[in-house]
C-alpha atoms as a PDB file:
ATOM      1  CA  UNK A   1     -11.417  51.233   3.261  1.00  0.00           C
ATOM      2  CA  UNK A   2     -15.596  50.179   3.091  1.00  0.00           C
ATOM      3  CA  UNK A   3     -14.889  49.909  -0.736  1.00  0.00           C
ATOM      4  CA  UNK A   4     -11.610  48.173  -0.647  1.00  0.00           C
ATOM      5  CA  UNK A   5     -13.483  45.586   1.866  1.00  0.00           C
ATOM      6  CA  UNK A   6     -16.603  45.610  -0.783  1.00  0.00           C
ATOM      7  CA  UNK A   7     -14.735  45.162  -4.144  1.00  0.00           C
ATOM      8  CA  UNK A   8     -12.591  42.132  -2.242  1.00  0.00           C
ATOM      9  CA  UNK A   9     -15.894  40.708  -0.847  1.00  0.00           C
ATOM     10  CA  UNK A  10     -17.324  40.623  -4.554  1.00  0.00           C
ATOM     11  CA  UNK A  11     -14.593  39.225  -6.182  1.00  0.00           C
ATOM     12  CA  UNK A  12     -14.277  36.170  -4.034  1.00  0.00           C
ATOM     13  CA  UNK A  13     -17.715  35.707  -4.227  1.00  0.00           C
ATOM     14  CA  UNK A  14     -17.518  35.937  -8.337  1.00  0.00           C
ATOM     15  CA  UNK A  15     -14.806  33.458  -7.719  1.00  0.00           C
ATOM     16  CA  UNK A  16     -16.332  31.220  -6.166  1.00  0.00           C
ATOM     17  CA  UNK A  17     -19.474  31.000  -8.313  1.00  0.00           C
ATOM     18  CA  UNK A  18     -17.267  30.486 -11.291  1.00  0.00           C
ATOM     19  CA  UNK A  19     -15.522  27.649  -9.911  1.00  0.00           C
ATOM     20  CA  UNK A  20     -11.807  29.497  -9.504  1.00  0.00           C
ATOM     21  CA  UNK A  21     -11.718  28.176  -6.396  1.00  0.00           C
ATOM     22  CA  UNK A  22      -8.740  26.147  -5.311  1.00  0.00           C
ATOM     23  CA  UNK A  23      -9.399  22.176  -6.195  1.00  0.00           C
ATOM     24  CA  UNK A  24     -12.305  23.039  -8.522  1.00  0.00           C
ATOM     25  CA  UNK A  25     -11.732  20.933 -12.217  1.00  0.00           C
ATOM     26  CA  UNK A  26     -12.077  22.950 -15.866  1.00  0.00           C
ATOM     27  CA  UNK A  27     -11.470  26.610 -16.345  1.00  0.00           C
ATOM     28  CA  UNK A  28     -13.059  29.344 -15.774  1.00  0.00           C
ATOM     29  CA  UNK A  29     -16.609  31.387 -16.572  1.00  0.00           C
ATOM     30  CA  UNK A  30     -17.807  29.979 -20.107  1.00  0.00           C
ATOM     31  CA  UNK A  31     -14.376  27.513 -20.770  1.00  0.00           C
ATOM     32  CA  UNK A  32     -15.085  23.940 -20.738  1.00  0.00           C
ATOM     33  CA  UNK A  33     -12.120  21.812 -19.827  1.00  0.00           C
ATOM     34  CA  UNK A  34     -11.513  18.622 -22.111  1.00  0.00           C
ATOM     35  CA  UNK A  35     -12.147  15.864 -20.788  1.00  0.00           C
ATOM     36  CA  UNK A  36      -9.269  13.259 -20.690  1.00  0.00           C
ATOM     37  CA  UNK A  37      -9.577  10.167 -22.423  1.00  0.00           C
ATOM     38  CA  UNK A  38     -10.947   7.374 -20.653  1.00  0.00           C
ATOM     39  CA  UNK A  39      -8.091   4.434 -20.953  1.00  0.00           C
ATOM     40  CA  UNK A  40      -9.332   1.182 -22.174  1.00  0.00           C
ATOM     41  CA  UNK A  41      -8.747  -1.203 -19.591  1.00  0.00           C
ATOM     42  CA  UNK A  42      -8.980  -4.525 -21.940  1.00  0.00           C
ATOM     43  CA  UNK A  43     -11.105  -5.469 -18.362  1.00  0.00           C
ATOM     44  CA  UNK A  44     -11.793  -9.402 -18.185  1.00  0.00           C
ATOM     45  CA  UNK A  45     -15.165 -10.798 -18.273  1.00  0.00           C
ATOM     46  CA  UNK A  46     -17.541  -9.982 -15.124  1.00  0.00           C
ATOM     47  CA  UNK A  47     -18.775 -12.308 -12.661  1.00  0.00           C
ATOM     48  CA  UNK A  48     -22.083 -11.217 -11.060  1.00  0.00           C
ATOM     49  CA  UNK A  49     -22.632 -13.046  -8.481  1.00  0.00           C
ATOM     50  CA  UNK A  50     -18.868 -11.722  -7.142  1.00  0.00           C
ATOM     51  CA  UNK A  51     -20.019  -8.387  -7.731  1.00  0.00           C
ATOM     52  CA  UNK A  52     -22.983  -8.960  -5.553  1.00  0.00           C
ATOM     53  CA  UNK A  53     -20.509  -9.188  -2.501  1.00  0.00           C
ATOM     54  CA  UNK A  54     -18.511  -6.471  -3.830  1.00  0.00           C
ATOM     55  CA  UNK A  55     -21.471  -3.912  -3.878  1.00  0.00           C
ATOM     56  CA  UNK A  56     -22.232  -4.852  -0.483  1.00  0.00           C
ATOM     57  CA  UNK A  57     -18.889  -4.907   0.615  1.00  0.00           C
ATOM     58  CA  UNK A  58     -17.628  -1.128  -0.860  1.00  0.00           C
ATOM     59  CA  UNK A  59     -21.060   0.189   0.791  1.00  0.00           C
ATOM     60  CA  UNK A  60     -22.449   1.324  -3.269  1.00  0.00           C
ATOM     61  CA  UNK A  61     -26.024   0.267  -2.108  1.00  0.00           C
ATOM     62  CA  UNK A  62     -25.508   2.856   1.024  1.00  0.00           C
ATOM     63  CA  UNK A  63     -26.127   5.565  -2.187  1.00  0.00           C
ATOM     64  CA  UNK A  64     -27.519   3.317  -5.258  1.00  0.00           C
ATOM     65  CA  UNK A  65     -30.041   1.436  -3.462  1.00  0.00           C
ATOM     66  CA  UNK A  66     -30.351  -2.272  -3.285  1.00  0.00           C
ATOM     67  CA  UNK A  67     -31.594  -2.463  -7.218  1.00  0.00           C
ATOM     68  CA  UNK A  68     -29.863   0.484  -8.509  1.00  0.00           C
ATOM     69  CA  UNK A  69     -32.891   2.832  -8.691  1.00  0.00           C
ATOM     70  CA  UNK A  70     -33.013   4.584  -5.358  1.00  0.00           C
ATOM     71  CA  UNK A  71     -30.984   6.182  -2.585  1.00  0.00           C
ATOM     72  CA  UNK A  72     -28.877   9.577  -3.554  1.00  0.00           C
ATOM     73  CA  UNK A  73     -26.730   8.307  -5.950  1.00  0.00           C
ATOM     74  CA  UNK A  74     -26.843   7.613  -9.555  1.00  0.00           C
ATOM     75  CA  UNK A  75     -29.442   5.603 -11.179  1.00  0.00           C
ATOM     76  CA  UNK A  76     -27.583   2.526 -11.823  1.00  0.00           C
ATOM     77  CA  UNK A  77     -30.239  -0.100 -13.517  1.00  0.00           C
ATOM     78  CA  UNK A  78     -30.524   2.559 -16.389  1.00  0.00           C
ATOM     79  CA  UNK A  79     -26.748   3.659 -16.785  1.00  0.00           C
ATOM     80  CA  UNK A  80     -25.390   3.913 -20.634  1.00  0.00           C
ATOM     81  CA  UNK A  81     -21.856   3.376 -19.360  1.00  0.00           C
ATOM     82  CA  UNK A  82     -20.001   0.191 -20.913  1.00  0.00           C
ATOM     83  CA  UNK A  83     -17.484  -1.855 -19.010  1.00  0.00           C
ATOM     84  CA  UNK A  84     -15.138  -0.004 -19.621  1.00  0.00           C
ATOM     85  CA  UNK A  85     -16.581   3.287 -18.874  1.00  0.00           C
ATOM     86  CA  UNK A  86     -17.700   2.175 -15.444  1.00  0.00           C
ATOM     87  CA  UNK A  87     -14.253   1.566 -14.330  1.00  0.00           C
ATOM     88  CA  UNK A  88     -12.901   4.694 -15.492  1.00  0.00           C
ATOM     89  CA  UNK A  89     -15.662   6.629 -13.632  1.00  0.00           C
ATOM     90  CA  UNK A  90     -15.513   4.839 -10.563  1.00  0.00           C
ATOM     91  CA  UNK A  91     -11.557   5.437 -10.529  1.00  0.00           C
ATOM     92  CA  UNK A  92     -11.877   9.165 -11.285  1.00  0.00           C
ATOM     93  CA  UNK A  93     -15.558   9.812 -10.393  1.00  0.00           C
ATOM     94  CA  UNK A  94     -16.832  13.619 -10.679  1.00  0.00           C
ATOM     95  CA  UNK A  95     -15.827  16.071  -8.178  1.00  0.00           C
ATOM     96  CA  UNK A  96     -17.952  15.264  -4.773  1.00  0.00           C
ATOM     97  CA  UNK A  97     -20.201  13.084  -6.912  1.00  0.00           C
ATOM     98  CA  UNK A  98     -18.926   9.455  -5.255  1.00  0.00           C
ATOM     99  CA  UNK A  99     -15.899   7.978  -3.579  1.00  0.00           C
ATOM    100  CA  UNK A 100     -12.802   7.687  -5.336  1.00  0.00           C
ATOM    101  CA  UNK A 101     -11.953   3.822  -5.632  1.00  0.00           C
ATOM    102  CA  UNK A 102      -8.168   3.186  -7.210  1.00  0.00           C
ATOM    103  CA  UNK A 103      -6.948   0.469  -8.897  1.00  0.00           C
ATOM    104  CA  UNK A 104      -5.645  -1.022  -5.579  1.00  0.00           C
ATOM    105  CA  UNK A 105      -9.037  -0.801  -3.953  1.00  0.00           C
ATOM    106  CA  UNK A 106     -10.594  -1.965  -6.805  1.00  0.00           C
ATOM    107  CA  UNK A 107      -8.858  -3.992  -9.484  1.00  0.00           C
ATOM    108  CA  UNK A 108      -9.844  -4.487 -13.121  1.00  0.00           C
ATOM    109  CA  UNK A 109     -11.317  -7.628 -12.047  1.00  0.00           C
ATOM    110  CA  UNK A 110     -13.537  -6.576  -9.003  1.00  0.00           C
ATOM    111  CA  UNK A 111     -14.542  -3.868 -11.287  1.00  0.00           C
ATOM    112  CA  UNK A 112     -15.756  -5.833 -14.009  1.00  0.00           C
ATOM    113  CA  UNK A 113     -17.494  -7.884 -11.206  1.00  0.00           C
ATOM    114  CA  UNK A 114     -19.541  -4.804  -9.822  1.00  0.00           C
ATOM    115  CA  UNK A 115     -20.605  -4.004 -13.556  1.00  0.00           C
ATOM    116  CA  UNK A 116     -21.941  -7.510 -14.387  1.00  0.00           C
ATOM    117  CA  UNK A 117     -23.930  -7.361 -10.843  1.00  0.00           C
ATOM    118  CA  UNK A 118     -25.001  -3.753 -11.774  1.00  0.00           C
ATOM    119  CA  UNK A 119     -26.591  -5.125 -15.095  1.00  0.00           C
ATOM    120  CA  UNK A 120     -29.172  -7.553 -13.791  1.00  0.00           C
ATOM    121  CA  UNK A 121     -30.755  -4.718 -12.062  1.00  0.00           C
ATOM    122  CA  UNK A 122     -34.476  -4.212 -13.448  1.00  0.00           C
ATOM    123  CA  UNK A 123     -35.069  -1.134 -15.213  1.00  0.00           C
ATOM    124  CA  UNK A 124     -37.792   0.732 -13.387  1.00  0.00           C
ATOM    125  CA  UNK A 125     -41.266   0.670 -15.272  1.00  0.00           C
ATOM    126  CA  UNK A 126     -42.196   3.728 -17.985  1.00  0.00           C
ATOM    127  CA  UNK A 127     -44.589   5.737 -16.385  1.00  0.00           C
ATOM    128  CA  UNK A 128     -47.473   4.448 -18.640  1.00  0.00           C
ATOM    129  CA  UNK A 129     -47.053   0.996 -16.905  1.00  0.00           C
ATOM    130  CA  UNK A 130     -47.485   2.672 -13.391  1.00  0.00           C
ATOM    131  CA  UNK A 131     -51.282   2.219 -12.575  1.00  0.00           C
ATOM    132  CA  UNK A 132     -51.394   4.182  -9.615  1.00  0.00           C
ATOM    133  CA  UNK A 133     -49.636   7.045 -11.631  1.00  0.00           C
ATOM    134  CA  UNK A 134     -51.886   6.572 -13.959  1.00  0.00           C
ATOM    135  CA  UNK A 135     -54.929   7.016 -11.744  1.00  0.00           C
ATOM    136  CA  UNK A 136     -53.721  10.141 -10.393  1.00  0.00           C
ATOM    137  CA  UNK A 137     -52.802  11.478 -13.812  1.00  0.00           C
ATOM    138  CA  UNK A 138     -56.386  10.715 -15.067  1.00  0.00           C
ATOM    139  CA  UNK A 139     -58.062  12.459 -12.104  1.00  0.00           C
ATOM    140  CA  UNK A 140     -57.223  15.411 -13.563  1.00  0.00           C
END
């Protein structure tokens, strides 16, 4: 019975480290699933200062920051996504990675808003233009 209990306990736990469990996206140990291909969304051209309300009004600075570069989430200021890309993410984000927002939360519109907002972030400084970092690397 011990080893019945044991070999059960070990394959749930092998389960669960390979992602079998139930709700868990792609396949198994060492299979990658395909990713589906992003639509294109033809979106229409972003207004900024609308997507300044929006971010503060769908909470993304509660996890992006204010300027994109802090909190938990995602650097935004630096992000390669297009448009396009954007959308598609924020409509079928990454398992536990963000909110889910739909096309009746956020339209094509709104959407195109928040990314035209999200691009006049700064990008944060290299680390050569940091002088404090710099001080502290050349103490060493």
């Amino acid at each position: 019975m011990k080893t019945a209990i044991t070999i059960l306990s070990i394959a749930l736990a092998a389960s669960l480290a390979f992602g079998q469990g139930r709700g868990q996206r792609g396949g198994g140990a060492g299979e990658q699933a395909a990713p589906a291909p992003a639509p294109n969304l033809n979106l229409p051209a972003g207004d900024a200062k609308r997507g300044e309300t929006y971010y503060a009004k769908y909470g993304c600075w509660e996890c992006h920051g204010y300027t994109g570069q802090t909190g938990n989430g995602a650097r935004l200021a630096t992000t390669a996504l297009n448009a396009n890309g954007f959308v598609n993410y924020i409509r079928s984000p990454r398992t536990n990675q963000m909110p889910l927002y739909s096309a009746k939360v956020i339209s094509d519109q709104d959407g195109a808003d928040l990314f035209a907002y999200i691009k006049t972030f700064r990008k944060p400084p290299e680390a050569k233009d940091i002088p404090l970092l710099q001080q502290i690397i050349n103490e060493k």
